Amino acid sequence: MIPRYTLPEMGALWSEENKFRKWLEVELAVCDVHAEMGTIPREAAVEIRARARIDVARIHEIEKTTDHDLIAFTTSIAEQVGEAARFLHYGLTSSDVVDTANALLLRDACDLLLAKTESLMEVFRRRAFEFKRTPQVGRTHGVHAEPTSFGLTFALWYDEMRRNRARLERARETVAVGKISGAVGAFAHLDPEVEERVCARLGLQPAPVSTQIIQRDRYAEYLTTLAIVAASLEKFALQVRHWQRTEVREAEEPFKRGQKGSSAMPHKRNPILAERICGLARVVRANSAAGLENVALWHERDISHSSAERVILPDSSIALDYMLDRSAKLFDGLVVHPARMIENLNLTRGLIFSGQLLLALTRAGVSREAAYEWVQRNAMKTWDEGGDFRSRVLQDADITAHLTREEIEAVFSLDTYLRNIDRIFARVFDR
């Protein structure tokens, strides 16, 4: 991922130096287990641990000859360690190291993503209660529907992120799996106990069965989980882009001092954060497709997955980390205009109360078909000719024959639409 969208902690996690550090962590754990089991001399394991260091430049230099990064890595370590290095990588194949190290990287990436998910959820909780009683027109098909609570939107998003948190927790469990089972997964050169002990040292579960590699449905689950979370963030950001439209202007991104919206139009305040989040969601979603294509490999393994994974695993993790961080900043600082919400709520001159009027007439004994016809004819006149819906209703002989003026006035109250907000909030937040 380019530096523009890379935050320090997640970027450091996916750095090349940290990748090699995780490889070394796996190699050292294997040496320690071999020493415990008497497979290699204990002093050799101690010497390897004491002398082994990561030299990225030297690894790259060796790889120019070997054209194999894991061999370049072990060769670099051997140069530092000396004679004891003959016990390094004992009984292993490259994927034993790479895939087990990947499990460490993916597990740690999940931990960072989970922490930022929690932060975003807290923002949504706070803003949900802040705007719990703030009326806003609800929209279906982009058209005004019925009044709702602005805070209800944040409650909805909080609940969705709770599901995303559970998805990330499941993905963490799925990818935190190592393997030390050899070239085709049959433990030809090592006892399965080595795998069990190494994984225990590293805080991983051993794969119940493997080929040369950890099976890529695990990585696909991780990547598709990230894509789902990214899709949620895109959904939230897309709403901000609507709210910030000039014709709507119910809420907008914070605009800091000195910020510029356009090189040509000094008046512009654009939803750039929201648009950036929507754009990066496309990247994460596309990467998940590559992850799914990596599931099917030839026999016990080919390396068609490898080149793609070097891009999609770090890039998706880094991108979602950035999206979560910026989403929290966006919604924490979101500038809300309740007065504008009331203006927009009144734009249709009362039409949004048509459903409540329909129910009032049916309660008064009118058939639903007749009630719908009476309400709709007044609504269509208001759409086509202008004027006020309530005034038309009060002059409609069919309607006033069944509803008193007071009953009609009550139809146009916002209280009905917000009367169950407390119960909804209890269902969301009292869990």
Short mmCIF file of C-alpha atoms in Angstrom, two decimals:
data_model
loop_
_atom_site.label_atom_id
_atom_site.label_comp_id
_atom_site.label_asym_id
_atom_site.label_seq_id
_atom_site.Cartn_x
_atom_site.Cartn_y
_atom_site.Cartn_z
CA MET A 1 0.00 0.00 0.00
CA ILE A 2 1.26 3.49 -0.82
CA PRO A 3 2.40 5.61 2.15
CA ARG A 4 -0.56 7.99 1.72
CA TYR A 5 -2.95 5.38 3.13
CA THR A 6 -0.56 3.60 5.50
CA LEU A 7 -0.71 4.31 9.23
CA PRO A 8 2.46 3.70 11.28
CA GLU A 9 1.52 0.69 13.40
CA MET A 10 -0.09 -1.39 10.67
CA GLY A 11 2.57 -0.29 8.20
CA ALA A 12 5.33 -1.45 10.57
CA LEU A 13 3.57 -4.77 11.04
CA TRP A 14 3.65 -5.43 7.29
CA SER A 15 7.15 -4.07 6.72
CA GLU A 16 9.65 -6.37 5.06
CA GLU A 17 11.88 -6.28 8.11
CA ASN A 18 9.03 -7.44 10.34
CA LYS A 19 8.19 -10.23 7.88
CA PHE A 20 11.75 -11.52 8.18
CA ARG A 21 11.58 -11.07 11.95
CA LYS A 22 8.51 -13.32 12.05
CA TRP A 23 10.30 -15.88 9.88
CA LEU A 24 13.15 -15.86 12.36
CA GLU A 25 10.71 -16.20 15.25
CA VAL A 26 9.37 -19.39 13.68
CA GLU A 27 12.85 -20.76 12.92
CA LEU A 28 14.01 -20.11 16.50
CA ALA A 29 10.91 -21.73 17.95
CA VAL A 30 11.59 -24.84 15.86
CA CYS A 31 15.22 -24.92 17.05
CA ASP A 32 14.14 -24.59 20.66
CA VAL A 33 11.66 -27.44 20.31
CA HIS A 34 14.26 -29.63 18.59
CA ALA A 35 16.67 -28.92 21.44
CA GLU A 36 14.03 -29.82 24.04
CA MET A 37 13.30 -33.07 22.22
CA GLY A 38 16.99 -33.90 21.78
CA THR A 39 16.93 -33.68 17.99
CA ILE A 40 19.66 -31.04 17.89
CA PRO A 41 22.26 -30.02 20.51
CA ARG A 42 20.89 -27.56 23.05
CA GLU A 43 24.01 -25.40 22.75
CA ALA A 44 23.38 -25.08 19.01
CA ALA A 45 19.89 -23.70 19.63
CA VAL A 46 21.30 -21.26 22.18
CA GLU A 47 24.00 -20.10 19.75
CA ILE A 48 21.55 -19.67 16.89
CA ARG A 49 19.25 -17.54 19.06
CA ALA A 50 22.17 -15.45 20.33
CA ARG A 51 23.78 -14.75 16.96
CA ALA A 52 20.90 -14.60 14.44
CA ARG A 53 20.00 -11.11 13.25
CA ILE A 54 17.92 -9.68 10.40
CA ASP A 55 19.93 -8.00 7.64
CA VAL A 56 17.43 -6.99 4.95
CA ALA A 57 20.05 -5.63 2.57
CA ARG A 58 22.09 -8.84 2.75
CA ILE A 59 19.00 -10.99 2.17
CA HIS A 60 18.21 -8.98 -0.97
CA GLU A 61 21.78 -9.32 -2.17
CA ILE A 62 21.76 -13.10 -1.76
CA GLU A 63 18.35 -13.40 -3.40
CA LYS A 64 19.77 -11.94 -6.60
CA THR A 65 21.63 -15.26 -6.91
CA THR A 66 19.22 -17.73 -5.30
CA ASP A 67 16.02 -16.25 -6.72
CA HIS A 68 14.41 -17.67 -3.57
CA ASP A 69 13.73 -15.34 -0.66
CA LEU A 70 13.51 -17.98 2.07
CA ILE A 71 16.85 -19.53 1.06
CA ALA A 72 18.35 -16.05 0.92
CA PHE A 73 17.02 -15.49 4.42
CA THR A 74 18.46 -18.73 5.87
CA THR A 75 21.76 -18.13 4.09
CA SER A 76 22.02 -14.68 5.62
CA ILE A 77 21.33 -16.09 9.08
CA ALA A 78 23.87 -18.88 8.53
CA GLU A 79 26.56 -16.34 7.70
CA GLN A 80 26.06 -14.77 11.12
CA VAL A 81 25.66 -17.96 13.13
CA GLY A 82 28.49 -20.10 11.80
CA GLU A 83 28.80 -23.85 12.45
CA ALA A 84 25.58 -24.14 14.48
CA ALA A 85 23.59 -22.92 11.46
CA ARG A 86 23.54 -26.50 10.12
CA PHE A 87 20.70 -27.07 12.60
CA LEU A 88 18.71 -24.07 11.35
CA HIS A 89 15.65 -24.94 9.23
CA TYR A 90 16.12 -28.58 10.27
CA GLY A 91 13.43 -30.78 8.68
CA LEU A 92 11.49 -27.80 7.36
CA THR A 93 10.18 -26.68 4.00
CA SER A 94 9.85 -23.02 3.12
CA SER A 95 6.10 -22.87 3.65
CA ASP A 96 6.44 -24.24 7.17
CA VAL A 97 8.17 -20.97 7.97
CA VAL A 98 6.30 -18.60 5.67
CA ASP A 99 2.78 -19.78 6.44
CA THR A 100 3.34 -20.04 10.17
CA ALA A 101 4.84 -16.55 10.14
CA ASN A 102 1.86 -15.35 8.09
CA ALA A 103 -0.39 -16.64 10.84
CA LEU A 104 1.44 -14.39 13.30
CA LEU A 105 1.15 -11.39 10.99
CA LEU A 106 -2.54 -11.92 10.25
CA ARG A 107 -3.35 -12.51 13.91
CA ASP A 108 -1.60 -9.28 14.89
CA ALA A 109 -3.31 -7.41 12.04
CA CYS A 110 -6.68 -8.61 13.32
CA ASP A 111 -5.83 -7.28 16.77
CA LEU A 112 -5.14 -3.82 15.34
CA LEU A 113 -8.34 -3.90 13.27
CA LEU A 114 -10.39 -5.03 16.25
CA ALA A 115 -9.07 -2.17 18.37
CA LYS A 116 -10.05 0.37 15.71
CA THR A 117 -13.42 -1.28 15.28
CA GLU A 118 -14.03 -0.74 18.99
CA SER A 119 -13.05 2.92 18.66
CA LEU A 120 -15.50 3.47 15.81
CA MET A 121 -18.26 1.71 17.74
CA GLU A 122 -17.74 4.08 20.65
CA VAL A 123 -18.09 7.06 18.32
CA PHE A 124 -21.35 5.63 16.96
CA ARG A 125 -22.65 5.00 20.48
CA ARG A 126 -21.94 8.55 21.59
CA ARG A 127 -23.48 10.17 18.54
CA ALA A 128 -26.51 7.87 18.66
CA PHE A 129 -27.42 9.13 22.11
CA GLU A 130 -26.49 12.71 21.21
CA PHE A 131 -29.06 12.75 18.39
CA LYS A 132 -31.53 10.27 19.80
CA ARG A 133 -34.39 12.81 19.74
CA THR A 134 -33.30 14.73 16.64
CA PRO A 135 -35.98 14.34 13.94
CA GLN A 136 -34.91 13.76 10.37
CA VAL A 137 -36.83 12.67 7.31
CA GLY A 138 -36.23 9.05 6.38
CA ARG A 139 -35.70 8.31 2.72
CA THR A 140 -36.49 5.26 0.62
CA HIS A 141 -35.46 5.17 -3.06
CA GLY A 142 -33.88 8.56 -2.31
CA VAL A 143 -37.37 10.04 -1.82
CA HIS A 144 -38.80 11.37 1.45
CA ALA A 145 -40.62 8.57 3.28
CA GLU A 146 -41.44 9.12 6.97
CA PRO A 147 -39.80 10.95 9.89
CA THR A 148 -37.17 9.09 11.89
CA SER A 149 -34.48 9.86 14.46
CA PHE A 150 -31.04 10.95 13.28
CA GLY A 151 -29.58 9.07 16.24
CA LEU A 152 -31.23 5.89 15.01
CA THR A 153 -28.83 5.88 12.06
CA PHE A 154 -25.85 5.71 14.41
CA ALA A 155 -27.54 3.00 16.47
CA LEU A 156 -28.01 1.00 13.28
CA TRP A 157 -24.35 1.44 12.36
CA TYR A 158 -23.20 0.52 15.87
CA ASP A 159 -25.11 -2.73 15.59
CA GLU A 160 -23.59 -3.44 12.18
CA MET A 161 -20.08 -2.82 13.48
CA ARG A 162 -20.80 -5.19 16.36
CA ARG A 163 -21.44 -7.88 13.75
CA ASN A 164 -18.24 -6.87 11.99
CA ARG A 165 -16.34 -7.17 15.25
CA ALA A 166 -17.63 -10.73 15.61
CA ARG A 167 -16.60 -11.45 12.01
CA LEU A 168 -13.08 -10.17 12.67
CA GLU A 169 -12.84 -12.28 15.82
CA ARG A 170 -13.83 -15.37 13.84
CA ALA A 171 -11.35 -14.50 11.09
CA ARG A 172 -8.61 -14.09 13.70
CA GLU A 173 -9.29 -17.58 14.99
CA THR A 174 -9.33 -18.98 11.45
CA VAL A 175 -5.95 -17.54 10.41
CA ALA A 176 -4.08 -18.05 13.70
CA VAL A 177 -3.05 -21.52 12.58
CA GLY A 178 0.47 -22.79 11.90
CA LYS A 179 1.94 -25.83 10.19
CA ILE A 180 5.30 -27.60 10.50
CA SER A 181 4.39 -30.65 8.48
CA GLY A 182 6.91 -30.73 5.64
CA ALA A 183 6.87 -30.66 1.87
CA VAL A 184 3.49 -32.34 1.34
CA GLY A 185 2.06 -32.20 4.86
CA ALA A 186 2.81 -35.84 5.73
CA PHE A 187 5.44 -35.18 8.47
CA ALA A 188 8.04 -37.21 6.56
CA HIS A 189 10.98 -35.66 8.42
CA LEU A 190 9.46 -34.42 11.69
CA ASP A 191 7.20 -35.80 14.35
CA PRO A 192 3.79 -34.03 14.58
CA GLU A 193 4.74 -33.22 18.16
CA VAL A 194 7.22 -30.68 16.81
CA GLU A 195 4.39 -28.83 15.10
CA GLU A 196 2.26 -28.95 18.21
CA ARG A 197 5.02 -27.62 20.45
CA VAL A 198 6.11 -24.91 18.01
CA CYS A 199 2.56 -23.64 17.55
CA ALA A 200 2.01 -23.63 21.31
CA ARG A 201 5.15 -21.51 21.76
CA LEU A 202 3.91 -19.05 19.13
CA GLY A 203 0.35 -18.85 20.45
CA LEU A 204 -1.12 -20.58 17.40
CA GLN A 205 -3.22 -23.66 16.80
CA PRO A 206 -1.67 -26.40 14.66
CA ALA A 207 -3.54 -27.14 11.45
CA PRO A 208 -5.30 -30.49 11.89
CA VAL A 209 -4.10 -31.43 8.40
CA SER A 210 -2.20 -29.56 5.71
CA THR A 211 -0.38 -29.99 2.43
CA GLN A 212 2.81 -28.03 1.87
CA ILE A 213 0.78 -24.99 2.88
CA ILE A 214 -1.96 -23.77 5.14
CA GLN A 215 -5.11 -24.07 3.09
CA ARG A 216 -6.09 -20.80 1.46
CA ASP A 217 -9.75 -20.89 2.38
CA ARG A 218 -8.45 -19.49 5.68
CA TYR A 219 -6.89 -16.50 3.97
CA ALA A 220 -9.98 -16.11 1.81
CA GLU A 221 -12.11 -15.89 4.95
CA TYR A 222 -9.83 -13.19 6.32
CA LEU A 223 -9.92 -11.20 3.09
CA THR A 224 -13.67 -11.51 2.58
CA THR A 225 -14.20 -10.46 6.18
CA LEU A 226 -12.14 -7.35 5.53
CA ALA A 227 -14.20 -6.75 2.40
CA ILE A 228 -17.45 -6.94 4.39
CA VAL A 229 -16.15 -4.48 6.97
CA ALA A 230 -14.98 -2.18 4.17
CA ALA A 231 -18.42 -2.41 2.56
CA SER A 232 -20.01 -1.30 5.84
CA LEU A 233 -17.65 1.67 6.05
CA GLU A 234 -18.46 2.53 2.45
CA LYS A 235 -22.16 2.43 3.30
CA PHE A 236 -21.66 4.84 6.21
CA ALA A 237 -19.47 7.18 4.17
CA LEU A 238 -21.91 7.18 1.26
CA GLN A 239 -24.57 8.54 3.62
CA VAL A 240 -22.30 11.42 4.56
CA ARG A 241 -21.83 12.22 0.89
CA HIS A 242 -25.60 12.49 0.55
CA TRP A 243 -26.01 14.58 3.70
CA GLN A 244 -23.31 17.00 2.52
CA ARG A 245 -24.91 17.67 -0.87
CA THR A 246 -25.75 21.37 -1.16
CA GLU A 247 -29.45 20.61 -1.66
CA VAL A 248 -29.51 18.49 1.50
CA ARG A 249 -26.80 19.82 3.86
CA GLU A 250 -28.03 18.00 6.96
CA ALA A 251 -24.50 17.06 8.04
CA GLU A 252 -21.00 17.52 6.69
CA GLU A 253 -17.41 16.54 7.24
CA PRO A 254 -15.35 18.77 9.52
CA PHE A 255 -13.46 21.41 7.56
CA LYS A 256 -10.31 22.51 9.36
CA ARG A 257 -8.69 25.91 9.28
CA GLY A 258 -6.49 26.27 6.21
CA GLN A 259 -8.11 23.38 4.36
CA LYS A 260 -8.82 23.90 0.65
CA GLY A 261 -11.70 22.28 -1.20
CA SER A 262 -10.86 23.13 -4.80
CA SER A 263 -8.01 24.70 -6.72
CA ALA A 264 -10.52 26.59 -8.89
CA MET A 265 -13.51 27.22 -6.58
CA PRO A 266 -12.63 28.71 -3.19
CA HIS A 267 -16.14 28.12 -1.81
CA LYS A 268 -15.95 24.31 -2.04
CA ARG A 269 -16.15 22.05 1.04
CA ASN A 270 -16.13 18.55 -0.38
CA PRO A 271 -16.74 15.20 1.39
CA ILE A 272 -13.20 14.04 0.63
CA LEU A 273 -12.84 11.66 3.57
CA ALA A 274 -16.10 9.92 2.77
CA GLU A 275 -15.17 9.64 -0.89
CA ARG A 276 -11.74 8.29 0.01
CA ILE A 277 -13.32 5.62 2.19
CA CYS A 278 -15.67 4.64 -0.63
CA GLY A 279 -12.77 4.40 -3.06
CA LEU A 280 -10.60 2.24 -0.80
CA ALA A 281 -13.53 -0.12 -0.20
CA ARG A 282 -13.30 -1.01 -3.88
CA VAL A 283 -9.66 -2.00 -3.44
CA VAL A 284 -10.36 -4.23 -0.44
CA ARG A 285 -13.35 -5.80 -2.20
CA ALA A 286 -11.29 -6.52 -5.34
CA ASN A 287 -8.51 -8.06 -3.25
CA SER A 288 -10.98 -10.45 -1.66
CA ALA A 289 -11.75 -11.83 -5.12
CA ALA A 290 -8.06 -12.62 -5.62
CA GLY A 291 -8.08 -14.34 -2.24
CA LEU A 292 -10.96 -16.55 -3.32
CA GLU A 293 -9.13 -17.46 -6.52
CA ASN A 294 -6.12 -18.53 -4.43
CA VAL A 295 -8.11 -21.31 -2.76
CA ALA A 296 -7.80 -23.71 -5.71
CA LEU A 297 -4.16 -24.76 -6.18
CA TRP A 298 -2.58 -27.71 -7.95
CA HIS A 299 -2.26 -30.85 -5.83
CA GLU A 300 -0.25 -30.31 -2.64
CA ARG A 301 0.71 -26.80 -3.69
CA ASP A 302 1.79 -24.47 -6.47
CA ILE A 303 2.92 -20.85 -6.06
CA SER A 304 0.28 -19.06 -8.13
CA HIS A 305 -1.12 -17.74 -4.85
CA SER A 306 2.18 -16.38 -3.58
CA SER A 307 2.62 -13.31 -5.75
CA ALA A 308 -0.98 -12.23 -5.17
CA GLU A 309 -0.70 -12.69 -1.40
CA ARG A 310 2.38 -10.49 -1.20
CA VAL A 311 0.08 -7.67 -2.35
CA ILE A 312 -3.42 -8.45 -1.11
CA LEU A 313 -2.69 -9.48 2.48
CA PRO A 314 -0.75 -6.35 3.47
CA ASP A 315 -2.69 -3.97 1.22
CA SER A 316 -6.12 -5.06 2.44
CA SER A 317 -5.02 -4.97 6.09
CA ILE A 318 -3.41 -1.55 5.71
CA ALA A 319 -6.32 -0.13 3.72
CA LEU A 320 -8.97 -1.27 6.18
CA ASP A 321 -6.89 -0.03 9.10
CA TYR A 322 -6.78 3.38 7.43
CA MET A 323 -10.51 3.30 6.64
CA LEU A 324 -11.45 2.46 10.22
CA ASP A 325 -9.20 5.19 11.58
CA ARG A 326 -10.53 7.84 9.21
CA SER A 327 -14.13 6.74 9.71
CA ALA A 328 -13.78 7.30 13.46
CA LYS A 329 -12.36 10.79 12.82
CA LEU A 330 -15.05 11.55 10.25
CA PHE A 331 -17.99 10.64 12.46
CA ASP A 332 -16.47 11.97 15.65
CA GLY A 333 -16.16 15.39 14.03
CA LEU A 334 -19.25 15.23 11.84
CA VAL A 335 -20.94 18.65 11.78
CA VAL A 336 -24.70 18.20 12.13
CA HIS A 337 -27.40 20.73 11.18
CA PRO A 338 -30.67 19.82 13.00
CA ALA A 339 -32.42 22.99 11.81
CA ARG A 340 -31.73 22.02 8.22
CA MET A 341 -33.19 18.60 8.94
CA ILE A 342 -36.44 20.26 9.99
CA GLU A 343 -36.42 22.38 6.83
CA ASN A 344 -35.98 19.27 4.69
CA LEU A 345 -38.58 17.38 6.68
CA ASN A 346 -41.08 20.09 5.71
CA LEU A 347 -40.07 20.23 2.04
CA THR A 348 -42.98 18.08 0.89
CA ARG A 349 -45.45 20.25 2.80
CA GLY A 350 -46.75 17.44 4.99
CA LEU A 351 -46.78 14.54 2.54
CA ILE A 352 -44.56 12.45 4.81
CA PHE A 353 -47.55 12.09 7.19
CA SER A 354 -49.66 10.30 4.57
CA GLY A 355 -49.10 6.88 6.11
CA GLN A 356 -50.28 8.06 9.49
CA LEU A 357 -53.40 9.58 7.92
CA LEU A 358 -54.10 6.30 6.12
CA LEU A 359 -53.99 4.40 9.42
CA ALA A 360 -56.19 6.98 11.17
CA LEU A 361 -58.87 6.54 8.52
CA THR A 362 -58.75 2.74 8.71
CA ARG A 363 -59.06 2.96 12.50
CA ALA A 364 -62.13 5.16 11.93
CA GLY A 365 -63.80 2.37 9.96
CA VAL A 366 -62.90 3.27 6.38
CA SER A 367 -61.78 0.42 4.12
CA ARG A 368 -58.08 0.48 3.35
CA GLU A 369 -58.76 0.79 -0.38
CA ALA A 370 -61.01 3.83 0.02
CA ALA A 371 -58.73 5.44 2.60
CA TYR A 372 -55.72 4.97 0.33
CA GLU A 373 -57.58 6.56 -2.59
CA TRP A 374 -58.63 9.61 -0.54
CA VAL A 375 -55.16 10.19 0.90
CA GLN A 376 -53.40 9.63 -2.42
CA ARG A 377 -55.56 12.05 -4.40
CA ASN A 378 -54.68 14.84 -1.96
CA ALA A 379 -51.03 13.82 -2.00
CA MET A 380 -50.84 13.82 -5.80
CA LYS A 381 -52.43 17.27 -5.98
CA THR A 382 -49.83 18.53 -3.54
CA TRP A 383 -47.04 16.99 -5.61
CA ASP A 384 -48.36 18.35 -8.88
CA GLU A 385 -49.95 21.66 -7.93
CA GLY A 386 -48.13 22.70 -4.77
CA GLY A 387 -49.91 23.90 -1.68
CA ASP A 388 -50.15 22.29 1.74
CA PHE A 389 -51.17 18.67 2.23
CA ARG A 390 -52.76 19.26 5.63
CA SER A 391 -54.89 22.10 4.29
CA ARG A 392 -56.15 19.93 1.46
CA VAL A 393 -56.96 17.09 3.87
CA LEU A 394 -58.92 19.45 6.13
CA GLN A 395 -61.03 20.45 3.09
CA ASP A 396 -61.67 16.91 1.87
CA ALA A 397 -65.30 16.01 2.63
CA ASP A 398 -64.69 12.26 2.56
CA ILE A 399 -61.89 12.51 5.13
CA THR A 400 -63.56 15.06 7.41
CA ALA A 401 -66.69 12.90 7.48
CA HIS A 402 -64.67 10.33 9.43
CA LEU A 403 -62.01 12.35 11.27
CA THR A 404 -62.40 15.46 13.42
CA ARG A 405 -60.13 18.45 12.98
CA GLU A 406 -58.29 17.48 16.19
CA GLU A 407 -57.76 13.95 14.94
CA ILE A 408 -56.40 15.26 11.65
CA GLU A 409 -54.06 17.68 13.43
CA ALA A 410 -52.77 14.78 15.56
CA VAL A 411 -51.87 12.91 12.38
CA PHE A 412 -49.27 15.58 11.61
CA SER A 413 -47.33 15.11 14.87
CA LEU A 414 -43.73 13.90 14.93
CA ASP A 415 -44.20 12.28 18.34
CA THR A 416 -45.80 9.18 16.85
CA TYR A 417 -42.75 8.45 14.74
CA LEU A 418 -40.28 8.73 17.63
CA ARG A 419 -42.33 7.06 20.33
CA ASN A 420 -40.42 3.75 20.22
CA ILE A 421 -36.90 5.12 20.01
CA ASP A 422 -36.17 4.26 23.65
CA ARG A 423 -37.15 0.65 23.09
CA ILE A 424 -34.99 0.38 19.97
CA PHE A 425 -32.00 1.88 21.80
CA ALA A 426 -32.49 -0.57 24.64
CA ARG A 427 -32.42 -3.47 22.18
CA VAL A 428 -29.19 -2.17 20.62
CA PHE A 429 -27.20 -0.92 23.58
CA ASP A 430 -28.47 -2.91 26.59
CA ARG A 431 -26.91 -6.16 25.36
#
